[in-house]
mmCIF file of C-alpha atoms in Angstrom:
data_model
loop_
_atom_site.group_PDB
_atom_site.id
_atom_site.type_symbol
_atom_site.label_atom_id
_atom_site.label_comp_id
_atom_site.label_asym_id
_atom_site.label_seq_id
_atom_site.Cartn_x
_atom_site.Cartn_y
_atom_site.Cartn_z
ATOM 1 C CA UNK A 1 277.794 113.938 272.475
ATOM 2 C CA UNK A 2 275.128 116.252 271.945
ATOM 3 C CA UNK A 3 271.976 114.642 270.023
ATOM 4 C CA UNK A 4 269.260 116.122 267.779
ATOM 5 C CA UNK A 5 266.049 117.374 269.409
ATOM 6 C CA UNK A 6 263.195 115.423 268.249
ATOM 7 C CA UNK A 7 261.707 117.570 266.063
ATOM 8 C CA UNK A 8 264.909 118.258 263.960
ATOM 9 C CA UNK A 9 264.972 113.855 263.440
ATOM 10 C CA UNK A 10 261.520 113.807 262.896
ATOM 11 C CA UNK A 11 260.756 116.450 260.211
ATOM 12 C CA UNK A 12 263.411 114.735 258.009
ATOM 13 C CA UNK A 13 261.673 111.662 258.589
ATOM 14 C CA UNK A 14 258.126 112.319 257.769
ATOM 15 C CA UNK A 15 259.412 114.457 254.769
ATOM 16 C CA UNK A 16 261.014 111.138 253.323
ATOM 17 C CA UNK A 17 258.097 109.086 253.964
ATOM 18 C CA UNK A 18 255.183 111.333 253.694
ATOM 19 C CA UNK A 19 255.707 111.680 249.538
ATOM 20 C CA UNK A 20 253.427 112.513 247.009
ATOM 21 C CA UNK A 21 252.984 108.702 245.824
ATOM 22 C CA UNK A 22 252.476 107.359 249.292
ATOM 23 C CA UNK A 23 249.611 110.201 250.230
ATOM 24 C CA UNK A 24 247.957 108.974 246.768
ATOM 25 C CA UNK A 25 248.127 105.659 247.682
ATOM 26 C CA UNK A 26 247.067 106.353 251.262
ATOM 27 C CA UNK A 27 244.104 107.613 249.808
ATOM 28 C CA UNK A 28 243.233 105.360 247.247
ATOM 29 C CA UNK A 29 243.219 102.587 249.795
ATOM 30 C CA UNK A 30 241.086 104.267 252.513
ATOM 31 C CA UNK A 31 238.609 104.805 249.232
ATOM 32 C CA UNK A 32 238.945 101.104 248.471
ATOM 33 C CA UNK A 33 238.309 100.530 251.913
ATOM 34 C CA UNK A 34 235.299 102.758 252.405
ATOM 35 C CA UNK A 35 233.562 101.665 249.168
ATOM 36 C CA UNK A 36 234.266 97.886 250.138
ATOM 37 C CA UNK A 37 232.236 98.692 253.536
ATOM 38 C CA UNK A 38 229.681 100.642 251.633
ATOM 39 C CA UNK A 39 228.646 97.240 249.659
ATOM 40 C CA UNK A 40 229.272 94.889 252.162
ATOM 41 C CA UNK A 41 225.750 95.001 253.701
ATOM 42 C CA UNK A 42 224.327 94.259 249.535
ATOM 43 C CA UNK A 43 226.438 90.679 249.710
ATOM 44 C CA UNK A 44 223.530 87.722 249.534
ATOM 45 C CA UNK A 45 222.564 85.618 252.447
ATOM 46 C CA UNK A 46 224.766 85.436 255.908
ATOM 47 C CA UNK A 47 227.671 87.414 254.457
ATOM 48 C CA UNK A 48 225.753 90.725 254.686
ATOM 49 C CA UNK A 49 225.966 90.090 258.812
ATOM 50 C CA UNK A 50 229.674 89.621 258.321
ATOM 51 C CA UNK A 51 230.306 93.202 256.515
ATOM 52 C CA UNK A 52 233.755 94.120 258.466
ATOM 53 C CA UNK A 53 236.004 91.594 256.220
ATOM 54 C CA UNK A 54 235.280 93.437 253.137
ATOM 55 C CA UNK A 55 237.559 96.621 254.001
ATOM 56 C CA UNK A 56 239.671 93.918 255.074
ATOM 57 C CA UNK A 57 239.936 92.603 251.474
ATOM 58 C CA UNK A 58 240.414 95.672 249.995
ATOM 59 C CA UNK A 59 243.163 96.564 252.300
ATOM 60 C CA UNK A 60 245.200 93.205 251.441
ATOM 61 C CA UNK A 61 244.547 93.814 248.227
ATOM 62 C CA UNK A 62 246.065 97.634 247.772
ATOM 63 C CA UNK A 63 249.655 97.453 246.978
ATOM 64 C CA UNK A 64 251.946 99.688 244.755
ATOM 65 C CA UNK A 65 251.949 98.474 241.389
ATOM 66 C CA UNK A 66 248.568 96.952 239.925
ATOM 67 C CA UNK A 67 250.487 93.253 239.459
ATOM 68 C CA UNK A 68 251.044 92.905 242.832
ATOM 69 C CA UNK A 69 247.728 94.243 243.863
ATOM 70 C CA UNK A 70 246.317 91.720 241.478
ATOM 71 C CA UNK A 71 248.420 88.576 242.661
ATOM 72 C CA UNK A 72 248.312 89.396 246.392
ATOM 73 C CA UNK A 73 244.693 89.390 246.549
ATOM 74 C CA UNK A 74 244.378 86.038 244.917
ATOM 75 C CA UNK A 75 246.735 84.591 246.893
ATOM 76 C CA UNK A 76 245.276 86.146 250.086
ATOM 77 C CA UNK A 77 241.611 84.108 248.679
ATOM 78 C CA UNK A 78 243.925 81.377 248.078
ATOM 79 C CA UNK A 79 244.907 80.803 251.658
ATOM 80 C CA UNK A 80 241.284 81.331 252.516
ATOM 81 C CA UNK A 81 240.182 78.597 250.799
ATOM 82 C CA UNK A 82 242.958 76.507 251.716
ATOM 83 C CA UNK A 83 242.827 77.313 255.520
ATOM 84 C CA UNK A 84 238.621 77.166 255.506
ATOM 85 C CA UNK A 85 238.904 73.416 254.051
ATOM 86 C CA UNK A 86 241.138 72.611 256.315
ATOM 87 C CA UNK A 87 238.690 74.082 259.612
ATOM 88 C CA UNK A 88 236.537 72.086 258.009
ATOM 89 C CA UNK A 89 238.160 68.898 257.990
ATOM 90 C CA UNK A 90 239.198 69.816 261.805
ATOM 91 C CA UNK A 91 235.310 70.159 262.693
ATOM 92 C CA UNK A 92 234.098 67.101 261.674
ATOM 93 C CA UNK A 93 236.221 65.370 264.363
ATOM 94 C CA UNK A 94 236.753 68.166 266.856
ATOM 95 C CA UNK A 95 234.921 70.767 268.830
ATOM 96 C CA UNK A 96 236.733 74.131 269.335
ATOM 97 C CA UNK A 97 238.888 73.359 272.099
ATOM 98 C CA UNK A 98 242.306 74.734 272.633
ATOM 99 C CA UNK A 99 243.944 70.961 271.111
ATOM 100 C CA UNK A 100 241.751 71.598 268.087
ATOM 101 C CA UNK A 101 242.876 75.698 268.320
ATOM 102 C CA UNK A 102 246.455 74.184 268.237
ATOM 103 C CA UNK A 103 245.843 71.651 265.704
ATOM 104 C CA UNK A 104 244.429 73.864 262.909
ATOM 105 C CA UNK A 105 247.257 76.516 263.536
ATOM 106 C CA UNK A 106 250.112 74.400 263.475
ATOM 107 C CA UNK A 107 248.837 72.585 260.171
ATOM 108 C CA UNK A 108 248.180 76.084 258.997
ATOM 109 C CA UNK A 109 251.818 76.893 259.196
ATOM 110 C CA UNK A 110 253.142 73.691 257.716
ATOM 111 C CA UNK A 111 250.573 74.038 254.978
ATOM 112 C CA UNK A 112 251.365 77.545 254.385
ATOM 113 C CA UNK A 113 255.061 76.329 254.229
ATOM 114 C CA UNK A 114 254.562 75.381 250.707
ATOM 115 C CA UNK A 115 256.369 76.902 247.459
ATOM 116 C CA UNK A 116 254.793 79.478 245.678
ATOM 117 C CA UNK A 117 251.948 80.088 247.922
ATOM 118 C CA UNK A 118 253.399 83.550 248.581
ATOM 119 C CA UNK A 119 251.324 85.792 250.362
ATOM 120 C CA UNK A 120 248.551 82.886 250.782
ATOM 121 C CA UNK A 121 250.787 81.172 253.188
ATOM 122 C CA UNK A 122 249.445 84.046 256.128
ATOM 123 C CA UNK A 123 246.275 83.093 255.452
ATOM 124 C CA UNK A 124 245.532 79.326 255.973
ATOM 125 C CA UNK A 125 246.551 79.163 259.626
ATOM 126 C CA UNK A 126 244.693 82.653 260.091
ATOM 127 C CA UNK A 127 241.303 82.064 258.224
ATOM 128 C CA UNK A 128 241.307 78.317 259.605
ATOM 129 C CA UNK A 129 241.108 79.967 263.023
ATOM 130 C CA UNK A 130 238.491 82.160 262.173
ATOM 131 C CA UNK A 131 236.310 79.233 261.019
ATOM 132 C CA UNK A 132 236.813 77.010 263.951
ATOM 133 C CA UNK A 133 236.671 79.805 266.525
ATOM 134 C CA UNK A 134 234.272 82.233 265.096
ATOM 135 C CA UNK A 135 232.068 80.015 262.786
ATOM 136 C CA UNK A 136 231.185 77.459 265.741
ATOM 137 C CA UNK A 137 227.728 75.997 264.746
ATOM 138 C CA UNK A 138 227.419 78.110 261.953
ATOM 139 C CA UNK A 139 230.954 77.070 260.737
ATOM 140 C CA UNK A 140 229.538 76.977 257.039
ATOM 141 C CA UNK A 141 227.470 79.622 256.356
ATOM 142 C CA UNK A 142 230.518 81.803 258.411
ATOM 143 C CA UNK A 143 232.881 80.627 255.884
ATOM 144 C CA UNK A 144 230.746 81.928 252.765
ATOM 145 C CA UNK A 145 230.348 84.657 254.349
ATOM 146 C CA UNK A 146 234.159 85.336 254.815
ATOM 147 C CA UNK A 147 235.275 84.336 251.236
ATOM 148 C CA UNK A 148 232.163 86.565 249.532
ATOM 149 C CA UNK A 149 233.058 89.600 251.856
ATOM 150 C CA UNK A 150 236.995 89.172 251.289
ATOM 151 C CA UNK A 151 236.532 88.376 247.457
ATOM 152 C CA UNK A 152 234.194 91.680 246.889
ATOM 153 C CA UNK A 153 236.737 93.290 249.049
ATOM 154 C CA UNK A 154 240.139 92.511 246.867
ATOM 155 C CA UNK A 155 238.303 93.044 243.786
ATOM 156 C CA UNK A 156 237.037 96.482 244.799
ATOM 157 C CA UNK A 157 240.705 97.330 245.934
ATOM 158 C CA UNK A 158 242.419 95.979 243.097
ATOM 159 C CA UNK A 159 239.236 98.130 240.786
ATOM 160 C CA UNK A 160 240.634 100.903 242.335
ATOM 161 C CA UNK A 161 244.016 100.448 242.208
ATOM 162 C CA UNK A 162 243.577 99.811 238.333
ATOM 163 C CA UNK A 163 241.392 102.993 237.850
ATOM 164 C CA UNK A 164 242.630 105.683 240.289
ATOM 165 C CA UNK A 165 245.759 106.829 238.744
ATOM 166 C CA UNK A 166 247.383 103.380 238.676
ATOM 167 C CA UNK A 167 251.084 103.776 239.928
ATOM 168 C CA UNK A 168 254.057 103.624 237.015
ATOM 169 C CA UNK A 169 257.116 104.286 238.430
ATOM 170 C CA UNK A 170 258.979 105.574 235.745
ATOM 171 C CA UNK A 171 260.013 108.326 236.952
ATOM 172 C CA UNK A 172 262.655 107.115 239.082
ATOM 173 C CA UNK A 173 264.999 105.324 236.167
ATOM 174 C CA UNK A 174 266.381 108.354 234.720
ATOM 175 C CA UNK A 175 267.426 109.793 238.158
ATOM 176 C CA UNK A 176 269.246 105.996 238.970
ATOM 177 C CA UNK A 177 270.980 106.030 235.664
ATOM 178 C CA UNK A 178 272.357 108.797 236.000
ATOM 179 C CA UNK A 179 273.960 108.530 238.933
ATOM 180 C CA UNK A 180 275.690 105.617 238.112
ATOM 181 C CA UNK A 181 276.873 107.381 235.098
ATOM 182 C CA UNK A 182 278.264 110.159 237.487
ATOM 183 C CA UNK A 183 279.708 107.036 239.450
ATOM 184 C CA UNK A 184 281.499 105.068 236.262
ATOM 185 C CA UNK A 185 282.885 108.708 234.866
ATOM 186 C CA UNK A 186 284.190 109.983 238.083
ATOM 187 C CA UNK A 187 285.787 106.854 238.865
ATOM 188 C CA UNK A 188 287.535 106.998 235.285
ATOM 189 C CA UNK A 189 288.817 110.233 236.284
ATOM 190 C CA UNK A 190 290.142 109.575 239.328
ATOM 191 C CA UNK A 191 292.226 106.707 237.727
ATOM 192 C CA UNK A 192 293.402 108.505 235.292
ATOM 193 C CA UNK A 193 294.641 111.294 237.513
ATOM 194 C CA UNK A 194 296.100 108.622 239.548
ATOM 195 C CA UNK A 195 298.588 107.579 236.620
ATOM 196 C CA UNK A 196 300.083 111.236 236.521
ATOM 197 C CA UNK A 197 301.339 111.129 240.040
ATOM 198 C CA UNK A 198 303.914 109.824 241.978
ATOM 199 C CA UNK A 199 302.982 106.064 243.324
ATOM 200 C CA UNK A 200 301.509 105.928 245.019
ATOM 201 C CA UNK A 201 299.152 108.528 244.298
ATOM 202 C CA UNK A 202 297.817 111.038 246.755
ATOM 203 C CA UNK A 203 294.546 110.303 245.785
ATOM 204 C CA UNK A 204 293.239 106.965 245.972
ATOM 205 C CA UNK A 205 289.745 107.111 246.952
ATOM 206 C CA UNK A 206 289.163 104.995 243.920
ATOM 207 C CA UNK A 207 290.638 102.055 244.850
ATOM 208 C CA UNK A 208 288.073 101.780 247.700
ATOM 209 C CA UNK A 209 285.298 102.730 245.731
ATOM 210 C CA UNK A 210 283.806 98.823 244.364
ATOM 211 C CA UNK A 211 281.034 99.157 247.080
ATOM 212 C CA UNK A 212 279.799 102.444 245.856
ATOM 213 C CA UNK A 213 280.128 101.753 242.621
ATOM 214 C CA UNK A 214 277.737 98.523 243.530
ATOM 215 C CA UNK A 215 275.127 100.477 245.400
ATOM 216 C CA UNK A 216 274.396 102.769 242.250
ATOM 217 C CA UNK A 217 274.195 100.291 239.885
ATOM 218 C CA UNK A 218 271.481 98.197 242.115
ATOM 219 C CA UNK A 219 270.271 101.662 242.418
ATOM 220 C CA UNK A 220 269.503 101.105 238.332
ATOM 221 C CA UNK A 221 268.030 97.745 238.252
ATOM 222 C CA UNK A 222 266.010 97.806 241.513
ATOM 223 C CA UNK A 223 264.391 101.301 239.232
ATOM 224 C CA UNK A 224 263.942 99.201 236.476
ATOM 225 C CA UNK A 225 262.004 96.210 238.362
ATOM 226 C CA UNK A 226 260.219 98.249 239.960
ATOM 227 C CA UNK A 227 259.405 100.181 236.838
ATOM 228 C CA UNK A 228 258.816 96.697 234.856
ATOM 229 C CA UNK A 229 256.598 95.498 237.565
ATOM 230 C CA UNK A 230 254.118 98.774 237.710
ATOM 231 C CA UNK A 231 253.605 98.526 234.231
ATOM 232 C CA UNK A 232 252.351 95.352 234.078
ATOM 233 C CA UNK A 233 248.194 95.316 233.478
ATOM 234 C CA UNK A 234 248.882 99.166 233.908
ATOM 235 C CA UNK A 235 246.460 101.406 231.451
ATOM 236 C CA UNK A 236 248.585 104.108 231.909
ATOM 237 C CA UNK A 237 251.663 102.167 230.264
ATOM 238 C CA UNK A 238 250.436 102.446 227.189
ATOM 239 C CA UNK A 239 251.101 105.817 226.880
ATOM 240 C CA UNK A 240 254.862 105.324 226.958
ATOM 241 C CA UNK A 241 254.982 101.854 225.253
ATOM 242 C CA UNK A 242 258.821 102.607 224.679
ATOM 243 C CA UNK A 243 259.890 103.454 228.127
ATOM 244 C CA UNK A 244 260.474 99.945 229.264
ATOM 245 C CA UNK A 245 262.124 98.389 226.755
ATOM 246 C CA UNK A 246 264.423 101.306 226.367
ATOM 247 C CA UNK A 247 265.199 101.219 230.287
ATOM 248 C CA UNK A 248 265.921 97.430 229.986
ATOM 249 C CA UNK A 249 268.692 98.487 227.425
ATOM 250 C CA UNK A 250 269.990 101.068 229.572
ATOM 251 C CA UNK A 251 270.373 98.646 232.582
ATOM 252 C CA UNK A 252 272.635 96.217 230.469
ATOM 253 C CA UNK A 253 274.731 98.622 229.151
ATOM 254 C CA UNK A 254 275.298 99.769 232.763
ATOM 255 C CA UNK A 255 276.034 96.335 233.668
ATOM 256 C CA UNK A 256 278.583 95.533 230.583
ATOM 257 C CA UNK A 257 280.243 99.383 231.666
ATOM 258 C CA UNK A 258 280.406 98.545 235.258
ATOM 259 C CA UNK A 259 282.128 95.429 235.156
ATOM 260 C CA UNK A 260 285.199 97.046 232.521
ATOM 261 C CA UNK A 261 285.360 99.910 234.862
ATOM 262 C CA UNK A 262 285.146 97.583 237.963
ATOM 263 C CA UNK A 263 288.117 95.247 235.869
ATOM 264 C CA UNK A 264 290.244 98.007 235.462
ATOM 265 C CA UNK A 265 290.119 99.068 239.393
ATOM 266 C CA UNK A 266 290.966 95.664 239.929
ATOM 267 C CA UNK A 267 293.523 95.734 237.631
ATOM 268 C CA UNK A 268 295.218 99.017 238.406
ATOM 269 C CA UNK A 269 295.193 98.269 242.251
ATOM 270 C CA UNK A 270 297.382 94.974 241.512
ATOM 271 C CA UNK A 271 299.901 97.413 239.624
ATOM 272 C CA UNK A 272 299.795 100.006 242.510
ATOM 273 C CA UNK A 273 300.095 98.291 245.979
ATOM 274 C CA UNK A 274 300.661 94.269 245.044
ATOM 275 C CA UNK A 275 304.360 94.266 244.082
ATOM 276 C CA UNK A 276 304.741 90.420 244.343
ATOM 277 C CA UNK A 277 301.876 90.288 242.223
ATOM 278 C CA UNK A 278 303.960 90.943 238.556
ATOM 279 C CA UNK A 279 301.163 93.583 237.551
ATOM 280 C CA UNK A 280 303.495 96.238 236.016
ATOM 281 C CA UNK A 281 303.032 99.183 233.367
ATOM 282 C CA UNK A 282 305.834 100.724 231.780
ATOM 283 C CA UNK A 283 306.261 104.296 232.601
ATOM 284 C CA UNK A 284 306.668 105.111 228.242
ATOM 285 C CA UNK A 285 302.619 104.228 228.714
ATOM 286 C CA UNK A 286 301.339 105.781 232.087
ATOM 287 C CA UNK A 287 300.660 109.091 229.572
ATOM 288 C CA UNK A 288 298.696 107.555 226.917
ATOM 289 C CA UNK A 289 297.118 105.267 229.492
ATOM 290 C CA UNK A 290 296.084 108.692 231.557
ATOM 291 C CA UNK A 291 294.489 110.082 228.325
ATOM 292 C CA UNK A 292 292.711 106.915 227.375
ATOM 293 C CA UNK A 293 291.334 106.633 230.951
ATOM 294 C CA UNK A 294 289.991 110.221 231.057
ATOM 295 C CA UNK A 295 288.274 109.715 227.454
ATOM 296 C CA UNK A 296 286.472 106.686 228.750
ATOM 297 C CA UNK A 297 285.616 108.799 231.244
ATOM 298 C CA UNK A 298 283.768 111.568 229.095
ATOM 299 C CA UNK A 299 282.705 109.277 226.793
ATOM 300 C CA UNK A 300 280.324 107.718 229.866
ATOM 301 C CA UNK A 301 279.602 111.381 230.617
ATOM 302 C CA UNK A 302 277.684 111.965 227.102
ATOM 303 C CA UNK A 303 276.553 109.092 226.876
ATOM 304 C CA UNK A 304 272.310 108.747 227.053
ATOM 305 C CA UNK A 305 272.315 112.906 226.375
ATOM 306 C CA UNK A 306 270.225 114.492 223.908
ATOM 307 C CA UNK A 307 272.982 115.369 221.488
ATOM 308 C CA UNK A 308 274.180 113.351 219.325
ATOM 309 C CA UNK A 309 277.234 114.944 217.790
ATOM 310 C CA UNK A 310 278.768 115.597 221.292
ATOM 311 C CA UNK A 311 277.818 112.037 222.044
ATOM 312 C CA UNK A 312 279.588 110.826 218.763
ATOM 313 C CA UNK A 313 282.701 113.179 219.262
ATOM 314 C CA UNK A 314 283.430 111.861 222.954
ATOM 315 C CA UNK A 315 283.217 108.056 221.229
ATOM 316 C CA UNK A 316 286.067 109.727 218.479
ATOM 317 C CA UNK A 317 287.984 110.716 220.943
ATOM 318 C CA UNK A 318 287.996 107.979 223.123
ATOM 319 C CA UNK A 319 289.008 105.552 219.866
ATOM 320 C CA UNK A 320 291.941 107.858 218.930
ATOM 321 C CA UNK A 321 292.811 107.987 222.522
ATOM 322 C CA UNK A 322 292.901 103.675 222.678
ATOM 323 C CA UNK A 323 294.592 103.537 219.317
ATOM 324 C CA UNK A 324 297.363 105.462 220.770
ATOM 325 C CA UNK A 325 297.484 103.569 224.089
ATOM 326 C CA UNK A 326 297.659 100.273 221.987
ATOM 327 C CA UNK A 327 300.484 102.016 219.934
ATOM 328 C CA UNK A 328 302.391 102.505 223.099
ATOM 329 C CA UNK A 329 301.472 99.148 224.100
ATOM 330 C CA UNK A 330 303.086 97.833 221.409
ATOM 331 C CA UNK A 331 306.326 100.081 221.288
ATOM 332 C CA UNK A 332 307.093 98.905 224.823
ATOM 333 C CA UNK A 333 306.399 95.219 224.222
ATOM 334 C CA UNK A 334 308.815 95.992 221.149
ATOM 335 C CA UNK A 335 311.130 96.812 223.925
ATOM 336 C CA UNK A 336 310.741 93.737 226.025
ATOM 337 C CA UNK A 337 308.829 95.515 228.552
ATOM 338 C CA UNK A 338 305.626 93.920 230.413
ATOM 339 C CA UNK A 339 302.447 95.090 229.136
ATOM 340 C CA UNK A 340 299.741 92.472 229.710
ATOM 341 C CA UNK A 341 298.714 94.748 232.398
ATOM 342 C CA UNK A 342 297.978 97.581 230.413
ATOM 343 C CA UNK A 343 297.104 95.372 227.526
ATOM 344 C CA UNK A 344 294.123 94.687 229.847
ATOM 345 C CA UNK A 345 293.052 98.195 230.422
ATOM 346 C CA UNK A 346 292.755 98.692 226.554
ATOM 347 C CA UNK A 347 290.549 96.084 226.261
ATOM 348 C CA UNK A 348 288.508 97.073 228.789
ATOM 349 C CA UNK A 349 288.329 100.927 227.258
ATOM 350 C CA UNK A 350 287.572 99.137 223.679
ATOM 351 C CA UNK A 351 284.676 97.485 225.626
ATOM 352 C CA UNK A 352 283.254 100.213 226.856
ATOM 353 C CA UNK A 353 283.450 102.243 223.593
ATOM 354 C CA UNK A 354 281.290 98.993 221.956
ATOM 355 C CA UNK A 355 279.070 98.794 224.475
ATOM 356 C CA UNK A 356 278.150 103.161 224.435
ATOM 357 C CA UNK A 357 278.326 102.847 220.842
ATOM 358 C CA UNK A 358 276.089 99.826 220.094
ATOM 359 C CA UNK A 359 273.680 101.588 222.858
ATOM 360 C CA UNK A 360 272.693 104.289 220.725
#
């Protein structure tokens, strides 16, 4: 097997991570970072001899949304204080040896075990080791020095981080919804076409397709966290005070549309390839079921575009195209026939319609 030269894996690489967001953020952190050692040497009394921990601070404190920028940097203080009380406590009995080294780093850990210390939990066993190591005689005027340095440092990255063209990731919803909306209408499609042929059909793709179908839709809401979280204490959310909510809306009618369609696989596969399973649809209804299917599926497609009368002539369609299904539903029950499988699939369509409809 004959692999890639380097270059030809590489380019691809860098191209994916060297985008325009991270380059902003690269730079907003070595400005953080720079500033932070610009005023360290200002900071009152011993601190201003301990000036490398405030690019430190800044640097624990730059993250990609302005909430998490925010909450990491007061846990990261957090675990300072927690692991410099601790040194402390270690001192008073205990020289720096490598017992008392092993002492204040294993109660670090446990301590930093705790729930909802989050980030903090790095920091007890870490800045407890500082103390007792670095801080020797001068163990207390060492540890103001490291939480005054470290605080003017996080606050400094997170001032940045809130000023500098604070991130809002909006941009990425649109883009996930709509290829789950490609996903939902294509599967549609494909089981529609699937009821025309012979059984089984040639093409069956579809009945395999659950894990995609999966991957797309976490596609949507890992978009809309990520959105949710950015514009939390984000000036630049105000500008779009709508985008959120309506993005939150979006994600749940995805959800209610993905588990019909995701029903009706289910469904459909029983009726295909389980003949023990006494899933059956009459063949007087594989037509109307075909039509209904393929409605659904351009109903999905217009659905969340800009015109409304296309959007409101798919949803037409789609309810004439059920109403006849359950029609034929009914003329083959008439006929002692089994229909609760395709009884199913109708419900599932008349779902869907209520959920794109009631979605605006």
């Amino acid at each position: 097997m004959r692999h890639k030269p380097i270059s030809g894996r590489l380019i691809p690489a860098l191209q994916k991570t060297v985008t325009r967001q991270r380059l902003l953020f690269a730079a907003k952190t070595a400005i953080a970072a720079g500033l932070a050692w610009y005023l360290a040497p200002f900071m009152p009394g011993p601190a201003a001899a301990y000036p490398y921990y405030a690019p430190l601070g800044a640097l624990v404190s730059m993250h990609p949304t302005v909430a998490d920028s925010a909450k990491r940097g007061l846990q990261s203080l957090l675990g300072l204080a927690l692991g410099i009380a601790m040194a402390f406590a270690v001192t008073t009995v205990a020289s720096p040896t490598s017992w008392a080294v092993a002492l204040v780093v294993g109660l670090g850990v446990i301590i930093g075990g705790l729930p909802r210390l989050g980030s903090a939990s790095e920091w007890v066993p870490m800045a407890a080791l500082f103390v007792l190591v670095l801080g020797d005689s001068n163990a207390q005027g060492f540890s103001f020095a490291y939480v005054l340095q470290m605080g003017m440092g996080v606050a400094v990255g997170f001032a940045v981080n809130w000023l500098v063209f604070p991130p809002l990731h909006l941009d990425d919803i649109d883009p996930a919804l709509a290829g789950h909306q490609r996903a939902l209408s294509r599967q549609l499609s494909d089981m529609a076409r699937a009821m025309q042929e012979s059984w089984p059909p040639d093409h069956e793709a579809w009945a395999s397709r659950s894990g995609e179908l999966d991957a797309t839709a976490a596609n949507v809401r890992t978009a809309v966290h990520q959105a949710e979280v950015s514009a939390k204490a984000n000036p630049r959310s105000r500008r779009r005070p709508g985008r959120i909510p309506g993005a939150l809306a979006g994600m749940r009618t995805v959800e209610r549309l993905t588990f019909h369609v995701q029903d009706i696989t289910d469904v459909l596969q029983s009726v295909i390839w389980e003949e023990d399973a006494g899933t059956v649809i009459p063949d007087s209804v594989l037509a109307n079921l075909s039509e209904a299917l393929e409605a659904a599926s351009g109903m999905i497609d217009e659905w969340r575009t800009g015109d409304a009368e296309k959007r409101n002539a798919r949803l037409d369609e789609a309810r004439d195209r059920v109403a006849a299904l359950g029609e034929a539903i009914n003329e083959a029950a008439a006929g002692q026939a089994s229909v609760n499988a395709a009884a199913s699939v109708a419900m599932s369509i008349r779902r869907m319609i209520t959920a794109v409809a009631t979605a605006g």
